[in-house]
Amino acid sequence: MGWTTKQAASKTGITLSTAYRYAQYYSQHQEVPNIWKPRGPPKAQTLQKVHELFIRSLIDDHGTHTLEYMRETLMKNFPEVDISPTAFYKFVRQNCALSIKKVQLISADRNSDDAKLKRREAVSSWLADKEMDFESNCVFLDEAGFNLHISRTRGWSRKGTPCKVLVPKSKGKNITILGAISSAGIIDISLRVPEVLGSTSKKRIADGKVIKTTAKVGTRTEHFLNYLHNTLKVLEKNNLRGQYIIMDNAPIHKNQSVKQLIESQGHKCIYLPAYSPFLNPIEEFWSKVKYHVKRTALDSSDTLTPRIVNACQHVTVDNCRAWIRHSVTFFKDCLELRDDSS
């Protein structure tokens, strides 16, 4: 070609010192050195779309598979693939768009044929009622429990060390919140601490020992009726008549006196189908309230009640309307008998 050593280095992109070394080798041996000799182990094969789909199918079947199990299963089904754990992790995160999250345990009955049929029946009846509108004349009721052990399930720690959080020796008092929201915002909130039944106690056998416990009463139908009565007063005060009062099918809600009270005030009583929390927007309300309660650690029962009150103040009318619209988006899935994917 008539190139000088310097020109050859520039044309081929190698360093000048390497070019001189190659030129010297050729001068001595009259042959080109083996400059493409591979170093280290062979490069791992690049995973393709078919591998991405296979990995996603594994996760769709069971979301708790470990990375190692997924990698071994992939290589077993595709013998030509040999990928390191590090490269596989990168592929799972970037190409498959998968990430590790807190596991949400749901009942096996949630997507049973019977549950899906009841959802379709319920949603069909709601849509057939021309006066019923989730986004304008529905009030959603529910209860949620709080105690001192409520805390975030994830935290920060130094690399190689677990994240440990000290919790109070006792959970303290369990507090039940009864809440109601609508497109107008929070309708009513009531905090309730379980009552102690006088001075009597009952005995319970634990590990062969007899221990004394104080009996407490949780939220019963009579407590819910008192709360419901106050909620209906709020609706009346704000001229919200002819509302659809929507709640799940918990026993304290299904008492005949609950329906009678609602209808006596000119409202309608609606029960959600079983295993369908995603159809109740107030579930998102509880999530936001608990998020604000858990932002900093609790250390005494005295801080729990004001913390709950403060958390409720972070809920806006726009929040409530967005949660209601989100629940409505599931109507189509219910009508088509699809599994719950919320």
Short mmCIF file of N, CA and C in Angstrom, two decimals, residues 195-314:
data_model
loop_
_atom_site.label_atom_id
_atom_site.label_comp_id
_atom_site.label_asym_id
_atom_site.label_seq_id
_atom_site.Cartn_x
_atom_site.Cartn_y
_atom_site.Cartn_z
N GLU A 195 -63.48 -0.38 73.23
CA GLU A 195 -63.87 -0.24 74.62
C GLU A 195 -63.41 -1.44 75.44
N VAL A 196 -63.05 -1.18 76.70
CA VAL A 196 -62.72 -2.26 77.62
C VAL A 196 -63.99 -2.67 78.34
N LEU A 197 -64.25 -3.97 78.39
CA LEU A 197 -65.48 -4.47 79.02
C LEU A 197 -65.33 -4.51 80.54
N GLY A 198 -65.58 -3.41 81.19
CA GLY A 198 -65.55 -3.34 82.64
C GLY A 198 -64.23 -3.82 83.23
N SER A 199 -64.31 -4.46 84.42
CA SER A 199 -63.11 -4.97 85.08
C SER A 199 -62.97 -6.47 84.93
N THR A 200 -63.91 -7.09 84.23
CA THR A 200 -63.84 -8.53 84.09
C THR A 200 -62.75 -8.91 83.11
N SER A 201 -62.20 -10.09 83.32
CA SER A 201 -61.16 -10.59 82.41
C SER A 201 -61.43 -12.06 82.14
N LYS A 202 -60.90 -12.54 81.08
CA LYS A 202 -61.05 -13.94 80.74
C LYS A 202 -59.68 -14.60 80.70
N LYS A 203 -59.64 -15.91 80.87
CA LYS A 203 -58.38 -16.63 80.89
C LYS A 203 -58.16 -17.33 79.56
N ARG A 204 -56.91 -17.35 79.17
CA ARG A 204 -56.56 -17.98 77.91
C ARG A 204 -55.32 -18.83 78.12
N ILE A 205 -55.30 -20.04 77.55
CA ILE A 205 -54.16 -20.93 77.69
C ILE A 205 -53.15 -20.64 76.59
N ALA A 206 -51.91 -20.36 76.98
CA ALA A 206 -50.85 -20.09 76.00
C ALA A 206 -49.58 -20.78 76.46
N ASP A 207 -49.07 -21.72 75.66
CA ASP A 207 -47.85 -22.47 75.99
C ASP A 207 -47.96 -23.16 77.35
N GLY A 208 -49.15 -23.64 77.67
CA GLY A 208 -49.33 -24.36 78.92
C GLY A 208 -49.54 -23.47 80.12
N LYS A 209 -49.51 -22.15 79.92
CA LYS A 209 -49.67 -21.23 81.03
C LYS A 209 -51.02 -20.53 80.93
N VAL A 210 -51.54 -20.21 82.09
CA VAL A 210 -52.81 -19.48 82.13
C VAL A 210 -52.49 -17.99 82.24
N ILE A 211 -52.96 -17.21 81.30
CA ILE A 211 -52.71 -15.78 81.34
C ILE A 211 -54.04 -15.05 81.32
N LYS A 212 -54.05 -13.87 81.90
CA LYS A 212 -55.26 -13.08 81.96
C LYS A 212 -55.25 -12.01 80.87
N THR A 213 -56.37 -11.84 80.24
CA THR A 213 -56.49 -10.82 79.20
C THR A 213 -57.74 -10.00 79.45
N THR A 214 -57.66 -8.75 79.09
CA THR A 214 -58.81 -7.87 79.23
C THR A 214 -59.61 -7.88 77.94
N ALA A 215 -60.87 -8.14 78.04
CA ALA A 215 -61.72 -8.20 76.84
C ALA A 215 -61.97 -6.80 76.30
N LYS A 216 -61.85 -6.66 74.99
CA LYS A 216 -62.11 -5.38 74.33
C LYS A 216 -63.12 -5.58 73.21
N VAL A 217 -63.86 -4.55 72.95
CA VAL A 217 -64.88 -4.62 71.91
C VAL A 217 -64.41 -3.80 70.71
N GLY A 218 -64.39 -4.44 69.55
CA GLY A 218 -64.02 -3.73 68.33
C GLY A 218 -65.22 -2.99 67.77
N THR A 219 -65.15 -2.70 66.48
CA THR A 219 -66.25 -1.97 65.85
C THR A 219 -67.40 -2.92 65.56
N ARG A 220 -68.54 -2.65 66.14
CA ARG A 220 -69.73 -3.48 65.96
C ARG A 220 -70.77 -2.72 65.14
N THR A 221 -71.86 -3.41 64.82
CA THR A 221 -72.90 -2.80 64.00
C THR A 221 -73.44 -1.53 64.65
N GLU A 222 -73.60 -1.54 65.97
CA GLU A 222 -74.15 -0.36 66.64
C GLU A 222 -73.22 0.84 66.50
N HIS A 223 -71.88 0.57 66.52
CA HIS A 223 -70.93 1.66 66.34
C HIS A 223 -71.00 2.20 64.91
N PHE A 224 -71.13 1.26 63.96
CA PHE A 224 -71.21 1.68 62.56
C PHE A 224 -72.49 2.47 62.32
N LEU A 225 -73.58 2.06 62.96
CA LEU A 225 -74.84 2.78 62.80
C LEU A 225 -74.74 4.21 63.32
N ASN A 226 -74.04 4.38 64.45
CA ASN A 226 -73.84 5.72 64.99
C ASN A 226 -73.05 6.58 64.02
N TYR A 227 -72.00 5.98 63.44
CA TYR A 227 -71.19 6.71 62.47
C TYR A 227 -72.02 7.04 61.23
N LEU A 228 -72.77 6.06 60.76
CA LEU A 228 -73.59 6.26 59.57
C LEU A 228 -74.62 7.36 59.79
N HIS A 229 -75.19 7.39 60.98
CA HIS A 229 -76.18 8.42 61.31
C HIS A 229 -75.54 9.81 61.19
N ASN A 230 -74.32 9.97 61.71
CA ASN A 230 -73.62 11.25 61.62
C ASN A 230 -73.27 11.60 60.18
N THR A 231 -72.88 10.59 59.41
CA THR A 231 -72.54 10.82 58.00
C THR A 231 -73.76 11.30 57.22
N LEU A 232 -74.90 10.69 57.48
CA LEU A 232 -76.13 11.10 56.80
C LEU A 232 -76.52 12.53 57.18
N LYS A 233 -76.20 12.92 58.41
CA LYS A 233 -76.46 14.30 58.83
C LYS A 233 -75.61 15.28 58.03
N VAL A 234 -74.35 14.89 57.79
CA VAL A 234 -73.45 15.74 56.99
C VAL A 234 -73.99 15.89 55.57
N LEU A 235 -74.47 14.79 55.01
CA LEU A 235 -75.05 14.85 53.66
C LEU A 235 -76.25 15.79 53.63
N GLU A 236 -77.09 15.69 54.65
CA GLU A 236 -78.29 16.54 54.72
C GLU A 236 -77.89 18.01 54.86
N LYS A 237 -76.90 18.26 55.70
CA LYS A 237 -76.44 19.63 55.94
C LYS A 237 -75.91 20.27 54.67
N ASN A 238 -75.29 19.46 53.82
CA ASN A 238 -74.70 19.98 52.57
C ASN A 238 -75.62 19.78 51.37
N ASN A 239 -76.89 19.49 51.66
CA ASN A 239 -77.90 19.36 50.60
C ASN A 239 -77.55 18.27 49.59
N LEU A 240 -76.92 17.21 50.06
CA LEU A 240 -76.58 16.08 49.20
C LEU A 240 -77.63 14.99 49.40
N ARG A 241 -78.69 15.09 48.63
CA ARG A 241 -79.81 14.15 48.78
C ARG A 241 -79.77 13.12 47.66
N GLY A 242 -80.46 12.00 47.90
CA GLY A 242 -80.55 10.96 46.89
C GLY A 242 -79.21 10.35 46.51
N GLN A 243 -78.33 10.21 47.49
CA GLN A 243 -77.01 9.63 47.24
C GLN A 243 -77.07 8.10 47.25
N TYR A 244 -76.10 7.51 46.59
CA TYR A 244 -75.92 6.06 46.63
C TYR A 244 -74.80 5.77 47.64
N ILE A 245 -75.14 5.14 48.74
CA ILE A 245 -74.17 4.83 49.79
C ILE A 245 -73.55 3.46 49.48
N ILE A 246 -72.27 3.47 49.13
CA ILE A 246 -71.61 2.25 48.66
C ILE A 246 -70.60 1.75 49.69
N MET A 247 -70.66 0.46 50.00
CA MET A 247 -69.73 -0.15 50.96
C MET A 247 -69.55 -1.62 50.62
N ASP A 248 -68.54 -2.23 51.24
CA ASP A 248 -68.31 -3.66 50.98
C ASP A 248 -69.32 -4.50 51.76
N ASN A 249 -69.19 -5.81 51.63
CA ASN A 249 -70.20 -6.70 52.25
C ASN A 249 -69.75 -7.23 53.60
N ALA A 250 -69.03 -6.41 54.38
CA ALA A 250 -68.64 -6.80 55.74
C ALA A 250 -69.90 -7.01 56.59
N PRO A 251 -69.85 -7.93 57.55
CA PRO A 251 -71.03 -8.23 58.37
C PRO A 251 -71.67 -7.01 59.03
N ILE A 252 -70.85 -6.06 59.52
CA ILE A 252 -71.43 -4.90 60.19
C ILE A 252 -72.17 -3.99 59.21
N HIS A 253 -71.89 -4.15 57.92
CA HIS A 253 -72.59 -3.34 56.91
C HIS A 253 -73.89 -4.00 56.45
N LYS A 254 -73.93 -5.32 56.55
CA LYS A 254 -75.04 -6.07 55.97
C LYS A 254 -76.26 -6.18 56.90
N ASN A 255 -76.11 -5.68 58.11
CA ASN A 255 -77.25 -5.71 59.03
C ASN A 255 -78.43 -4.94 58.42
N GLN A 256 -79.61 -5.50 58.55
CA GLN A 256 -80.79 -4.91 57.92
C GLN A 256 -81.05 -3.48 58.39
N SER A 257 -80.67 -3.19 59.64
CA SER A 257 -80.90 -1.85 60.17
C SER A 257 -80.06 -0.80 59.45
N VAL A 258 -78.92 -1.21 58.89
CA VAL A 258 -78.07 -0.28 58.13
C VAL A 258 -78.80 0.17 56.87
N LYS A 259 -79.33 -0.78 56.15
CA LYS A 259 -80.06 -0.46 54.92
C LYS A 259 -81.31 0.37 55.22
N GLN A 260 -82.00 0.02 56.30
CA GLN A 260 -83.21 0.75 56.66
C GLN A 260 -82.90 2.21 56.98
N LEU A 261 -81.79 2.45 57.70
CA LEU A 261 -81.42 3.82 58.06
C LEU A 261 -81.09 4.63 56.80
N ILE A 262 -80.34 4.03 55.90
CA ILE A 262 -79.96 4.73 54.66
C ILE A 262 -81.19 5.09 53.84
N GLU A 263 -82.07 4.13 53.65
CA GLU A 263 -83.25 4.37 52.81
C GLU A 263 -84.25 5.30 53.47
N SER A 264 -84.26 5.32 54.80
CA SER A 264 -85.19 6.21 55.51
C SER A 264 -84.82 7.68 55.31
N GLN A 265 -83.57 7.93 54.93
CA GLN A 265 -83.11 9.29 54.70
C GLN A 265 -83.12 9.67 53.21
N GLY A 266 -83.74 8.80 52.39
CA GLY A 266 -83.87 9.11 50.98
C GLY A 266 -82.68 8.73 50.12
N HIS A 267 -81.79 7.90 50.66
CA HIS A 267 -80.62 7.45 49.90
C HIS A 267 -80.80 5.98 49.51
N LYS A 268 -79.89 5.48 48.72
CA LYS A 268 -79.92 4.08 48.31
C LYS A 268 -78.69 3.35 48.82
N CYS A 269 -78.88 2.10 49.21
CA CYS A 269 -77.80 1.28 49.78
C CYS A 269 -77.27 0.32 48.72
N ILE A 270 -75.96 0.38 48.48
CA ILE A 270 -75.33 -0.47 47.48
C ILE A 270 -74.18 -1.24 48.13
N TYR A 271 -74.17 -2.57 47.92
CA TYR A 271 -73.07 -3.39 48.44
C TYR A 271 -72.17 -3.84 47.28
N LEU A 272 -70.88 -3.69 47.48
CA LEU A 272 -69.92 -4.12 46.47
C LEU A 272 -69.86 -5.64 46.41
N PRO A 273 -69.55 -6.20 45.24
CA PRO A 273 -69.37 -7.66 45.16
C PRO A 273 -68.13 -8.07 45.97
N ALA A 274 -68.11 -9.31 46.44
CA ALA A 274 -66.99 -9.80 47.25
C ALA A 274 -65.68 -9.77 46.46
N TYR A 275 -64.58 -9.63 47.19
CA TYR A 275 -63.23 -9.65 46.61
C TYR A 275 -63.04 -8.59 45.53
N SER A 276 -63.62 -7.42 45.75
CA SER A 276 -63.51 -6.36 44.73
C SER A 276 -63.15 -5.01 45.34
N PRO A 277 -62.06 -4.93 46.11
CA PRO A 277 -61.69 -3.66 46.74
C PRO A 277 -61.35 -2.57 45.74
N PHE A 278 -60.92 -2.96 44.54
CA PHE A 278 -60.55 -1.97 43.52
C PHE A 278 -61.75 -1.19 43.01
N LEU A 279 -62.96 -1.66 43.33
CA LEU A 279 -64.17 -0.93 42.95
C LEU A 279 -64.58 0.08 44.01
N ASN A 280 -63.84 0.13 45.11
CA ASN A 280 -64.14 1.09 46.18
C ASN A 280 -63.02 2.12 46.26
N PRO A 281 -63.24 3.35 45.80
CA PRO A 281 -62.20 4.38 45.78
C PRO A 281 -61.61 4.70 47.14
N ILE A 282 -62.35 4.41 48.21
CA ILE A 282 -61.85 4.77 49.54
C ILE A 282 -60.62 3.95 49.92
N GLU A 283 -60.38 2.83 49.23
CA GLU A 283 -59.16 2.06 49.49
C GLU A 283 -57.93 2.90 49.20
N GLU A 284 -57.99 3.73 48.16
CA GLU A 284 -56.87 4.62 47.84
C GLU A 284 -56.74 5.72 48.89
N PHE A 285 -57.85 6.11 49.46
CA PHE A 285 -57.84 7.10 50.54
C PHE A 285 -57.06 6.57 51.73
N TRP A 286 -57.33 5.30 52.11
CA TRP A 286 -56.61 4.71 53.24
C TRP A 286 -55.11 4.63 52.94
N SER A 287 -54.77 4.32 51.71
CA SER A 287 -53.35 4.22 51.33
C SER A 287 -52.64 5.54 51.55
N LYS A 288 -53.28 6.63 51.15
CA LYS A 288 -52.64 7.94 51.32
C LYS A 288 -52.55 8.32 52.79
N VAL A 289 -53.60 8.06 53.54
CA VAL A 289 -53.58 8.38 54.97
C VAL A 289 -52.47 7.60 55.67
N LYS A 290 -52.37 6.30 55.39
CA LYS A 290 -51.34 5.48 56.03
C LYS A 290 -49.94 5.90 55.60
N TYR A 291 -49.81 6.35 54.36
CA TYR A 291 -48.51 6.83 53.90
C TYR A 291 -48.03 8.00 54.75
N HIS A 292 -48.92 8.95 55.02
CA HIS A 292 -48.53 10.12 55.81
C HIS A 292 -48.34 9.76 57.28
N VAL A 293 -49.09 8.79 57.77
CA VAL A 293 -48.89 8.35 59.16
C VAL A 293 -47.52 7.69 59.32
N LYS A 294 -47.07 6.96 58.29
CA LYS A 294 -45.83 6.19 58.37
C LYS A 294 -44.59 6.97 57.99
N ARG A 295 -44.73 8.23 57.63
CA ARG A 295 -43.57 8.99 57.13
C ARG A 295 -42.45 9.08 58.17
N THR A 296 -42.81 9.20 59.43
CA THR A 296 -41.82 9.19 60.50
C THR A 296 -42.27 8.18 61.55
N ALA A 297 -41.30 7.63 62.29
CA ALA A 297 -41.59 6.56 63.25
C ALA A 297 -42.49 7.06 64.38
N LEU A 298 -43.37 6.19 64.83
CA LEU A 298 -44.23 6.47 65.97
C LEU A 298 -43.60 5.89 67.23
N ASP A 299 -43.69 6.61 68.34
CA ASP A 299 -43.06 6.11 69.56
C ASP A 299 -44.00 6.07 70.76
N SER A 300 -45.18 6.60 70.64
CA SER A 300 -46.14 6.53 71.76
C SER A 300 -47.55 6.64 71.21
N SER A 301 -48.49 6.06 71.96
CA SER A 301 -49.88 6.07 71.50
C SER A 301 -50.44 7.49 71.42
N ASP A 302 -49.84 8.41 72.16
CA ASP A 302 -50.33 9.79 72.16
C ASP A 302 -50.13 10.46 70.81
N THR A 303 -49.19 9.97 70.00
CA THR A 303 -48.90 10.63 68.73
C THR A 303 -49.73 10.06 67.58
N LEU A 304 -50.42 8.95 67.81
CA LEU A 304 -51.11 8.28 66.71
C LEU A 304 -52.35 9.03 66.25
N THR A 305 -53.22 9.41 67.18
CA THR A 305 -54.47 10.08 66.79
C THR A 305 -54.23 11.40 66.06
N PRO A 306 -53.40 12.31 66.60
CA PRO A 306 -53.15 13.55 65.84
C PRO A 306 -52.46 13.30 64.51
N ARG A 307 -51.66 12.24 64.45
CA ARG A 307 -50.99 11.91 63.18
C ARG A 307 -52.03 11.51 62.13
N ILE A 308 -53.03 10.75 62.54
CA ILE A 308 -54.09 10.35 61.61
C ILE A 308 -54.89 11.57 61.16
N VAL A 309 -55.20 12.45 62.10
CA VAL A 309 -55.96 13.65 61.76
C VAL A 309 -55.18 14.49 60.76
N ASN A 310 -53.88 14.66 61.00
CA ASN A 310 -53.04 15.43 60.10
C ASN A 310 -52.95 14.79 58.72
N ALA A 311 -52.87 13.46 58.69
CA ALA A 311 -52.78 12.74 57.41
C ALA A 311 -54.04 12.97 56.58
N CYS A 312 -55.19 12.99 57.23
CA CYS A 312 -56.45 13.22 56.50
C CYS A 312 -56.49 14.61 55.87
N GLN A 313 -55.79 15.55 56.48
CA GLN A 313 -55.79 16.91 55.95
C GLN A 313 -55.00 17.03 54.64
N HIS A 314 -54.21 16.00 54.32
CA HIS A 314 -53.46 16.00 53.06
C HIS A 314 -54.31 15.51 51.89
#
